[in-house]
Amino acid sequence: MRTQDRVPAYGGGWLDRAAARRADADWLAERLTDPASVVLPLWRDRCLVDGDGPVRLTGERASTVRAAAGETVFLGVDGDAAVFAVDLSALGERAAVEAAAATRAADLRALAGRLDPAGAAVQAYARGLLLPAGTARGRGRGGVFDARRLRRGR
């Protein structure tokens, strides 16, 4: 493969960011509880991974992890499935790893060379939106919403 044909480590990305849906609280609430929705759990600024790479949760496990999350971010839509990232930083590392059925927490930069470029891009997007206060929090945060407010119907 020629150098110019290679995709950069964080290049590409397959998510439809669903800009028209981001302000639709009812649609987001439905997607949040949809068993087909995907949840990407992060702990502090690290991906939670298993032997195959970053964990992608659906169904009951995703529901359990969302309930433990300090913050939920809507990333976009992959086909028919909504994709969210959740911050498990309020838990200890071991508790976060166990909740996500992962094996460890890993820095995305250490994984980037082993992930396909689109997968690395989505993980970087999730990480960027969930960075701790005082880092990237001042940047645009259009995907962030308060899932607790959605559950209360506000």
Tab-separated table of N, CA and C in Angstrom:
chain	number	residue	atom	x	y	z
A	1	MET	N	0.843	-1.178	0.000
A	1	MET	CA	0.000	0.000	0.000
A	1	MET	C	0.889	1.241	0.000
A	2	ARG	N	0.578	2.177	-0.849
A	2	ARG	CA	1.334	3.415	-0.903
A	2	ARG	C	0.953	4.299	0.279
A	3	THR	N	1.906	5.115	0.733
A	3	THR	CA	1.673	5.984	1.883
A	3	THR	C	0.455	6.869	1.668
A	4	GLN	N	0.289	7.409	0.471
A	4	GLN	CA	-0.838	8.306	0.226
A	4	GLN	C	-2.188	7.582	0.257
A	5	ASP	N	-2.189	6.245	0.174
A	5	ASP	CA	-3.429	5.474	0.224
A	5	ASP	C	-3.841	5.113	1.644
A	6	ARG	N	-2.967	5.308	2.601
A	6	ARG	CA	-3.263	4.948	3.987
A	6	ARG	C	-4.168	5.991	4.626
A	7	VAL	N	-5.042	5.510	5.488
A	7	VAL	CA	-5.909	6.408	6.257
A	7	VAL	C	-5.217	6.677	7.581
A	8	PRO	N	-5.140	7.940	8.015
A	8	PRO	CA	-4.511	8.239	9.307
A	8	PRO	C	-5.215	7.493	10.445
A	9	ALA	N	-4.500	7.312	11.549
A	9	ALA	CA	-5.009	6.517	12.682
A	9	ALA	C	-6.397	6.957	13.147
A	10	TYR	N	-6.693	8.227	13.143
A	10	TYR	CA	-8.004	8.696	13.590
A	10	TYR	C	-8.841	9.213	12.424
A	11	GLY	N	-8.490	8.823	11.225
A	11	GLY	CA	-9.193	9.291	10.039
A	11	GLY	C	-10.461	8.510	9.784
A	12	GLY	N	-11.310	9.098	9.025
A	12	GLY	CA	-12.560	8.416	8.691
A	12	GLY	C	-13.560	8.574	9.814
A	13	GLY	N	-14.399	7.640	9.940
A	13	GLY	CA	-15.466	7.699	10.931
A	13	GLY	C	-16.755	7.375	10.212
A	14	TRP	N	-17.570	6.560	10.823
A	14	TRP	CA	-18.746	6.056	10.147
A	14	TRP	C	-20.035	6.526	10.788
A	15	LEU	N	-19.935	7.340	11.815
A	15	LEU	CA	-21.153	7.782	12.485
A	15	LEU	C	-21.839	8.909	11.748
A	16	ASP	N	-23.154	8.796	11.657
A	16	ASP	CA	-23.984	9.929	11.259
A	16	ASP	C	-24.222	10.678	12.562
A	17	ARG	N	-23.746	11.873	12.669
A	17	ARG	CA	-23.845	12.598	13.944
A	17	ARG	C	-25.253	13.096	14.240
A	18	ALA	N	-26.174	12.883	13.347
A	18	ALA	CA	-27.605	13.134	13.558
A	18	ALA	C	-27.877	14.514	14.155
A	19	ALA	N	-27.344	15.529	13.531
A	19	ALA	CA	-27.464	16.896	14.051
A	19	ALA	C	-28.914	17.311	14.280
A	20	ALA	N	-29.819	16.907	13.405
A	20	ALA	CA	-31.215	17.312	13.535
A	20	ALA	C	-31.904	16.645	14.723
A	21	ARG	N	-31.354	15.564	15.229
A	21	ARG	CA	-31.971	14.821	16.340
A	21	ARG	C	-31.421	15.199	17.707
A	22	ARG	N	-30.307	15.886	17.775
A	22	ARG	CA	-29.632	16.156	19.047
A	22	ARG	C	-30.475	16.959	20.033
A	23	ALA	N	-31.351	17.791	19.559
A	23	ALA	CA	-32.182	18.596	20.446
A	23	ALA	C	-33.541	17.951	20.712
A	24	ASP	N	-33.789	16.801	20.160
A	24	ASP	CA	-35.069	16.103	20.311
A	24	ASP	C	-35.002	15.177	21.535
A	25	ALA	N	-35.435	15.695	22.686
A	25	ALA	CA	-35.335	14.953	23.949
A	25	ALA	C	-36.115	13.642	23.909
A	26	ASP	N	-37.264	13.633	23.263
A	26	ASP	CA	-38.049	12.395	23.191
A	26	ASP	C	-37.312	11.329	22.387
A	27	TRP	N	-36.757	11.715	21.252
A	27	TRP	CA	-36.027	10.765	20.416
A	27	TRP	C	-34.803	10.227	21.159
A	28	LEU	N	-34.061	11.123	21.833
A	28	LEU	CA	-32.890	10.691	22.591
A	28	LEU	C	-33.283	9.741	23.723
A	29	ALA	N	-34.381	10.038	24.414
A	29	ALA	CA	-34.836	9.168	25.503
A	29	ALA	C	-35.190	7.776	24.972
A	30	GLU	N	-35.838	7.728	23.818
A	30	GLU	CA	-36.172	6.433	23.205
A	30	GLU	C	-34.904	5.669	22.823
A	31	ARG	N	-33.946	6.360	22.239
A	31	ARG	CA	-32.697	5.713	21.837
A	31	ARG	C	-31.916	5.247	23.062
A	32	LEU	N	-31.955	6.032	24.113
A	32	LEU	CA	-31.217	5.689	25.319
A	32	LEU	C	-31.686	4.363	25.912
A	33	THR	N	-32.967	4.056	25.783
A	33	THR	CA	-33.507	2.810	26.342
A	33	THR	C	-33.665	1.705	25.295
A	34	ASP	N	-33.331	1.984	24.062
A	34	ASP	CA	-33.431	0.989	22.992
A	34	ASP	C	-32.352	-0.072	23.177
A	35	PRO	N	-32.721	-1.356	23.269
A	35	PRO	CA	-31.710	-2.401	23.471
A	35	PRO	C	-30.704	-2.517	22.325
A	36	ALA	N	-31.027	-1.969	21.166
A	36	ALA	CA	-30.093	-2.018	20.034
A	36	ALA	C	-29.052	-0.899	20.092
A	37	SER	N	-29.270	0.109	20.931
A	37	SER	CA	-28.300	1.201	21.047
A	37	SER	C	-26.986	0.681	21.599
A	38	VAL	N	-25.912	1.308	21.179
A	38	VAL	CA	-24.558	0.904	21.564
A	38	VAL	C	-24.016	1.910	22.572
A	39	VAL	N	-23.343	1.396	23.596
A	39	VAL	CA	-22.713	2.238	24.612
A	39	VAL	C	-21.213	1.952	24.619
A	40	LEU	N	-20.432	3.021	24.522
A	40	LEU	CA	-18.977	2.935	24.609
A	40	LEU	C	-18.585	3.472	25.986
A	41	PRO	N	-18.209	2.604	26.922
A	41	PRO	CA	-17.856	3.070	28.258
A	41	PRO	C	-16.399	3.527	28.341
A	42	LEU	N	-16.200	4.632	29.041
A	42	LEU	CA	-14.850	5.129	29.295
A	42	LEU	C	-14.676	5.341	30.789
A	43	TRP	N	-13.459	5.202	31.247
A	43	TRP	CA	-13.117	5.459	32.634
A	43	TRP	C	-11.990	6.476	32.625
A	44	ARG	N	-12.260	7.621	33.244
A	44	ARG	CA	-11.368	8.774	33.178
A	44	ARG	C	-11.134	9.075	31.704
A	45	ASP	N	-9.944	9.096	31.223
A	45	ASP	CA	-9.751	9.360	29.788
A	45	ASP	C	-9.365	8.090	29.042
A	46	ARG	N	-9.717	6.940	29.601
A	46	ARG	CA	-9.301	5.667	29.012
A	46	ARG	C	-10.485	4.857	28.491
A	47	CYS	N	-10.219	4.110	27.442
A	47	CYS	CA	-11.204	3.171	26.899
A	47	CYS	C	-11.225	1.937	27.782
A	48	LEU	N	-12.385	1.357	27.937
A	48	LEU	CA	-12.481	0.061	28.605
A	48	LEU	C	-12.441	-0.987	27.513
A	49	VAL	N	-11.501	-1.910	27.629
A	49	VAL	CA	-11.243	-2.852	26.544
A	49	VAL	C	-11.320	-4.293	27.032
A	50	ASP	N	-11.563	-5.178	26.074
A	50	ASP	CA	-11.416	-6.610	26.302
A	50	ASP	C	-10.332	-7.073	25.338
A	51	GLY	N	-10.171	-8.332	25.124
A	51	GLY	CA	-9.118	-8.833	24.251
A	51	GLY	C	-9.215	-8.363	22.813
A	52	ASP	N	-10.411	-7.959	22.381
A	52	ASP	CA	-10.624	-7.556	20.989
A	52	ASP	C	-10.546	-6.055	20.757
A	53	GLY	N	-10.398	-5.262	21.791
A	53	GLY	CA	-10.357	-3.815	21.643
A	53	GLY	C	-11.409	-3.159	22.521
A	54	PRO	N	-11.757	-1.903	22.243
A	54	PRO	CA	-12.730	-1.194	23.063
A	54	PRO	C	-14.072	-1.929	23.136
A	55	VAL	N	-14.635	-1.941	24.321
A	55	VAL	CA	-15.907	-2.614	24.564
A	55	VAL	C	-17.043	-1.799	23.949
A	56	ARG	N	-17.963	-2.501	23.284
A	56	ARG	CA	-19.192	-1.916	22.728
A	56	ARG	C	-20.354	-2.690	23.339
A	57	LEU	N	-21.134	-2.027	24.174
A	57	LEU	CA	-22.186	-2.702	24.926
A	57	LEU	C	-23.563	-2.426	24.343
A	58	THR	N	-24.429	-3.434	24.436
A	58	THR	CA	-25.833	-3.286	24.044
A	58	THR	C	-26.684	-3.992	25.098
A	59	GLY	N	-28.000	-3.812	24.990
A	59	GLY	CA	-28.941	-4.550	25.823
A	59	GLY	C	-28.803	-4.296	27.304
A	60	GLU	N	-28.959	-5.373	28.079
A	60	GLU	CA	-28.972	-5.294	29.545
A	60	GLU	C	-27.666	-4.739	30.112
A	61	ARG	N	-26.541	-5.179	29.585
A	61	ARG	CA	-25.245	-4.687	30.086
A	61	ARG	C	-25.121	-3.184	29.840
A	62	ALA	N	-25.553	-2.723	28.673
A	62	ALA	CA	-25.516	-1.289	28.375
A	62	ALA	C	-26.398	-0.517	29.348
A	63	SER	N	-27.560	-1.061	29.660
A	63	SER	CA	-28.492	-0.434	30.594
A	63	SER	C	-27.868	-0.294	31.981
A	64	THR	N	-27.228	-1.343	32.436
A	64	THR	CA	-26.579	-1.329	33.743
A	64	THR	C	-25.458	-0.296	33.786
A	65	VAL	N	-24.660	-0.248	32.743
A	65	VAL	CA	-23.548	0.699	32.690
A	65	VAL	C	-24.062	2.135	32.607
A	66	ARG	N	-25.104	2.366	31.822
A	66	ARG	CA	-25.676	3.719	31.743
A	66	ARG	C	-26.161	4.188	33.110
A	67	ALA	N	-26.752	3.286	33.888
A	67	ALA	CA	-27.254	3.644	35.214
A	67	ALA	C	-26.121	4.056	36.155
A	68	ALA	N	-24.932	3.501	35.958
A	68	ALA	CA	-23.780	3.816	36.808
A	68	ALA	C	-22.997	5.025	36.298
A	69	ALA	N	-23.316	5.502	35.116
A	69	ALA	CA	-22.535	6.563	34.472
A	69	ALA	C	-22.776	7.922	35.107
A	70	GLY	N	-21.710	8.693	35.186
A	70	GLY	CA	-21.827	10.064	35.650
A	70	GLY	C	-22.309	10.983	34.546
A	71	GLU	N	-21.993	10.665	33.327
A	71	GLU	CA	-22.377	11.500	32.190
A	71	GLU	C	-22.594	10.600	30.980
A	72	THR	N	-23.580	10.956	30.171
A	72	THR	CA	-23.882	10.231	28.944
A	72	THR	C	-23.808	11.204	27.786
A	73	VAL	N	-23.157	10.788	26.724
A	73	VAL	CA	-22.985	11.625	25.541
A	73	VAL	C	-23.528	10.879	24.325
A	74	PHE	N	-24.364	11.534	23.549
A	74	PHE	CA	-24.837	10.978	22.285
A	74	PHE	C	-23.790	11.278	21.226
A	75	LEU	N	-23.263	10.223	20.612
A	75	LEU	CA	-22.243	10.398	19.579
A	75	LEU	C	-22.833	10.472	18.184
A	76	GLY	N	-23.851	9.652	17.910
A	76	GLY	CA	-24.449	9.640	16.587
A	76	GLY	C	-25.174	8.332	16.339
A	77	VAL	N	-25.377	8.048	15.056
A	77	VAL	CA	-26.126	6.868	14.652
A	77	VAL	C	-25.263	6.035	13.711
A	78	ASP	N	-25.248	4.738	13.966
A	78	ASP	CA	-24.553	3.777	13.114
A	78	ASP	C	-25.626	2.872	12.531
A	79	GLY	N	-26.028	3.118	11.290
A	79	GLY	CA	-27.147	2.388	10.699
A	79	GLY	C	-28.421	2.743	11.444
A	80	ASP	N	-29.043	1.753	12.093
A	80	ASP	CA	-30.254	1.999	12.876
A	80	ASP	C	-29.978	2.153	14.362
A	81	ALA	N	-28.743	1.980	14.794
A	81	ALA	CA	-28.419	1.998	16.223
A	81	ALA	C	-27.811	3.336	16.643
A	82	ALA	N	-28.361	3.904	17.714
A	82	ALA	CA	-27.758	5.098	18.309
A	82	ALA	C	-26.501	4.667	19.046
A	83	VAL	N	-25.508	5.548	19.076
A	83	VAL	CA	-24.250	5.251	19.757
A	83	VAL	C	-24.016	6.335	20.807
A	84	PHE	N	-23.805	5.884	22.043
A	84	PHE	CA	-23.561	6.772	23.173
A	84	PHE	C	-22.208	6.437	23.787
A	85	ALA	N	-21.625	7.413	24.465
A	85	ALA	CA	-20.456	7.165	25.306
A	85	ALA	C	-20.862	7.507	26.724
A	86	VAL	N	-20.346	6.755	27.684
A	86	VAL	CA	-20.647	7.020	29.087
A	86	VAL	C	-19.357	7.143	29.874
A	87	ASP	N	-19.401	7.976	30.893
A	87	ASP	CA	-18.261	8.225	31.760
A	87	ASP	C	-18.456	7.465	33.066
A	88	LEU	N	-17.587	6.508	33.315
A	88	LEU	CA	-17.639	5.716	34.548
A	88	LEU	C	-16.563	6.158	35.545
A	89	SER	N	-16.093	7.392	35.421
A	89	SER	CA	-15.001	7.883	36.257
A	89	SER	C	-15.348	7.956	37.737
A	90	ALA	N	-16.630	8.025	38.079
A	90	ALA	CA	-17.021	8.068	39.493
A	90	ALA	C	-16.762	6.734	40.185
A	91	LEU	N	-16.633	5.672	39.409
A	91	LEU	CA	-16.325	4.356	39.953
A	91	LEU	C	-14.814	4.189	40.055
A	92	GLY	N	-14.386	3.292	40.880
A	92	GLY	CA	-12.978	2.921	40.880
A	92	GLY	C	-12.673	2.184	39.587
A	93	GLU	N	-11.401	2.090	39.241
A	93	GLU	CA	-11.038	1.445	37.975
A	93	GLU	C	-11.543	0.002	37.912
A	94	ARG	N	-11.332	-0.761	38.957
A	94	ARG	CA	-11.761	-2.160	38.953
A	94	ARG	C	-13.274	-2.271	38.794
A	95	ALA	N	-14.037	-1.431	39.492
A	95	ALA	CA	-15.502	-1.462	39.396
A	95	ALA	C	-15.961	-1.089	37.986
A	96	ALA	N	-15.312	-0.112	37.377
A	96	ALA	CA	-15.672	0.293	36.011
A	96	ALA	C	-15.384	-0.828	35.016
A	97	VAL	N	-14.227	-1.458	35.155
A	97	VAL	CA	-13.847	-2.564	34.270
A	97	VAL	C	-14.853	-3.707	34.406
A	98	GLU	N	-15.200	-4.048	35.637
A	98	GLU	CA	-16.157	-5.137	35.859
A	98	GLU	C	-17.548	-4.782	35.341
A	99	ALA	N	-17.999	-3.549	35.580
A	99	ALA	CA	-19.337	-3.132	35.123
A	99	ALA	C	-19.455	-3.254	33.608
A	100	ALA	N	-18.377	-2.943	32.911
A	100	ALA	CA	-18.385	-2.961	31.446
A	100	ALA	C	-18.002	-4.318	30.855
A	101	ALA	N	-17.803	-5.313	31.695
A	101	ALA	CA	-17.365	-6.638	31.230
A	101	ALA	C	-16.090	-6.514	30.396
A	102	ALA	N	-15.203	-5.639	30.841
A	102	ALA	CA	-13.930	-5.412	30.165
A	102	ALA	C	-12.829	-6.158	30.921
A	103	THR	N	-11.630	-6.095	30.394
A	103	THR	CA	-10.496	-6.697	31.082
A	103	THR	C	-9.557	-5.654	31.662
A	104	ARG	N	-9.613	-4.425	31.098
A	104	ARG	CA	-8.726	-3.367	31.588
A	104	ARG	C	-9.135	-2.023	30.996
A	105	ALA	N	-8.527	-0.980	31.532
A	105	ALA	CA	-8.670	0.362	30.963
A	105	ALA	C	-7.373	0.676	30.234
A	106	ALA	N	-7.478	1.233	29.031
A	106	ALA	CA	-6.284	1.497	28.225
A	106	ALA	C	-6.377	2.861	27.560
A	107	ASP	N	-5.241	3.514	27.465
A	107	ASP	CA	-5.171	4.798	26.782
A	107	ASP	C	-5.400	4.580	25.285
A	108	LEU	N	-6.238	5.394	24.703
A	108	LEU	CA	-6.566	5.263	23.287
A	108	LEU	C	-5.333	5.360	22.400
A	109	ARG	N	-4.403	6.224	22.766
A	109	ARG	CA	-3.200	6.377	21.934
A	109	ARG	C	-2.407	5.085	21.844
A	110	ALA	N	-2.453	4.268	22.897
A	110	ALA	CA	-1.747	2.981	22.869
A	110	ALA	C	-2.475	1.966	21.989
A	111	LEU	N	-3.770	2.173	21.772
A	111	LEU	CA	-4.562	1.245	20.964
A	111	LEU	C	-4.681	1.654	19.508
A	112	ALA	N	-4.460	2.919	19.208
A	112	ALA	CA	-4.772	3.472	17.891
A	112	ALA	C	-4.163	2.685	16.734
A	113	GLY	N	-2.960	2.218	16.886
A	113	GLY	CA	-2.315	1.479	15.809
A	113	GLY	C	-2.934	0.120	15.559
A	114	ARG	N	-3.670	-0.404	16.537
A	114	ARG	CA	-4.296	-1.720	16.392
A	114	ARG	C	-5.761	-1.632	16.008
A	115	LEU	N	-6.341	-0.443	16.033
A	115	LEU	CA	-7.751	-0.261	15.679
A	115	LEU	C	-7.871	0.188	14.235
A	116	ASP	N	-9.007	-0.131	13.623
A	116	ASP	CA	-9.222	0.418	12.291
A	116	ASP	C	-9.421	1.923	12.453
A	117	PRO	N	-9.062	2.726	11.448
A	117	PRO	CA	-9.125	4.180	11.580
A	117	PRO	C	-10.500	4.712	11.985
A	118	ALA	N	-11.573	4.158	11.451
A	118	ALA	CA	-12.908	4.643	11.799
A	118	ALA	C	-13.232	4.347	13.261
A	119	GLY	N	-12.888	3.162	13.734
A	119	GLY	CA	-13.117	2.809	15.135
A	119	GLY	C	-12.311	3.693	16.072
A	120	ALA	N	-11.059	3.974	15.713
A	120	ALA	CA	-10.221	4.865	16.514
A	120	ALA	C	-10.805	6.271	16.531
A	121	ALA	N	-11.345	6.716	15.399
A	121	ALA	CA	-11.932	8.057	15.328
A	121	ALA	C	-13.139	8.188	16.259
A	122	VAL	N	-13.985	7.173	16.313
A	122	VAL	CA	-15.161	7.226	17.180
A	122	VAL	C	-14.738	7.202	18.647
A	123	GLN	N	-13.749	6.394	18.987
A	123	GLN	CA	-13.262	6.376	20.369
A	123	GLN	C	-12.653	7.729	20.746
A	124	ALA	N	-11.922	8.338	19.822
A	124	ALA	CA	-11.328	9.655	20.091
A	124	ALA	C	-12.416	10.708	20.265
A	125	TYR	N	-13.462	10.633	19.478
A	125	TYR	CA	-14.599	11.548	19.585
A	125	TYR	C	-15.244	11.398	20.957
A	126	ALA	N	-15.485	10.169	21.395
A	126	ALA	CA	-16.076	9.913	22.711
A	126	ALA	C	-15.167	10.443	23.814
A	127	ARG	N	-13.901	10.140	23.709
A	127	ARG	CA	-12.932	10.582	24.718
A	127	ARG	C	-12.871	12.101	24.780
A	128	GLY	N	-12.883	12.750	23.630
A	128	GLY	CA	-12.831	14.208	23.589
A	128	GLY	C	-14.021	14.862	24.269
A	129	LEU	N	-15.202	14.275	24.117
A	129	LEU	CA	-16.387	14.835	24.747
A	129	LEU	C	-16.455	14.545	26.240
A	130	LEU	N	-15.779	13.510	26.690
A	130	LEU	CA	-15.854	13.123	28.090
A	130	LEU	C	-14.590	13.443	28.893
A	131	LEU	N	-13.670	14.222	28.338
A	131	LEU	CA	-12.459	14.573	29.082
A	131	LEU	C	-12.817	15.275	30.385
A	132	PRO	N	-11.991	15.111	31.411
A	132	PRO	CA	-12.260	15.756	32.697
A	132	PRO	C	-12.336	17.277	32.588
A	133	ALA	N	-13.051	17.880	33.509
A	133	ALA	CA	-13.201	19.340	33.558
A	133	ALA	C	-11.823	19.999	33.542
A	134	GLY	N	-11.751	21.141	32.863
A	134	GLY	CA	-10.499	21.868	32.805
A	134	GLY	C	-9.635	21.492	31.620
A	135	THR	N	-10.047	20.505	30.837
A	135	THR	CA	-9.260	20.142	29.661
A	135	THR	C	-10.002	20.612	28.421
A	136	ALA	N	-10.823	19.776	27.823
A	136	ALA	CA	-11.527	20.157	26.597
A	136	ALA	C	-12.969	20.581	26.868
A	137	ARG	N	-13.347	20.745	28.117
A	137	ARG	CA	-14.743	21.040	28.441
A	137	ARG	C	-15.233	22.346	27.822
A	138	GLY	N	-14.350	23.255	27.513
A	138	GLY	CA	-14.797	24.518	26.958
A	138	GLY	C	-15.192	24.435	25.496
A	139	ARG	N	-14.893	23.339	24.841
A	139	ARG	CA	-15.208	23.184	23.426
A	139	ARG	C	-16.669	22.813	23.241
A	140	GLY	N	-17.098	22.780	22.007
A	140	GLY	CA	-18.476	22.439	21.699
A	140	GLY	C	-18.866	21.099	22.299
A	141	ARG	N	-20.038	21.036	22.900
A	141	ARG	CA	-20.485	19.819	23.563
A	141	ARG	C	-21.915	19.515	23.146
A	142	GLY	N	-22.181	19.589	21.857
A	142	GLY	CA	-23.527	19.397	21.346
A	142	GLY	C	-24.131	18.035	21.614
A	143	GLY	N	-23.317	17.027	21.898
A	143	GLY	CA	-23.853	15.691	22.138
A	143	GLY	C	-24.168	15.417	23.586
A	144	VAL	N	-23.776	16.322	24.487
A	144	VAL	CA	-23.942	16.066	25.907
A	144	VAL	C	-25.349	16.440	26.345
A	145	PHE	N	-25.952	15.575	27.086
A	145	PHE	CA	-27.254	15.855	27.662
A	145	PHE	C	-27.340	15.165	29.001
A	146	ASP	N	-28.281	15.569	29.798
A	146	ASP	CA	-28.447	14.988	31.127
A	146	ASP	C	-29.470	13.872	31.038
A	147	ALA	N	-29.005	12.639	31.036
A	147	ALA	CA	-29.886	11.485	30.908
A	147	ALA	C	-30.844	11.400	32.077
A	148	ARG	N	-30.439	11.880	33.248
A	148	ARG	CA	-31.341	11.848	34.409
A	148	ARG	C	-32.563	12.734	34.156
A	149	ARG	N	-32.355	13.890	33.505
A	149	ARG	CA	-33.492	14.757	33.171
A	149	ARG	C	-34.420	14.071	32.188
A	150	LEU	N	-33.854	13.341	31.229
A	150	LEU	CA	-34.691	12.620	30.273
A	150	LEU	C	-35.538	11.584	30.982
A	151	ARG	N	-34.948	10.886	31.960
A	151	ARG	CA	-35.693	9.871	32.689
A	151	ARG	C	-36.826	10.492	33.518
A	152	ARG	N	-36.623	11.728	33.984
A	152	ARG	CA	-37.657	12.410	34.759
A	152	ARG	C	-38.689	13.075	33.856
A	153	GLY	N	-38.446	13.070	32.548
A	153	GLY	CA	-39.381	13.645	31.597
A	153	GLY	C	-39.259	15.133	31.412
A	154	ARG	N	-38.089	15.703	31.714
A	154	ARG	CA	-37.872	17.154	31.526
A	154	ARG	C	-36.853	17.402	30.450
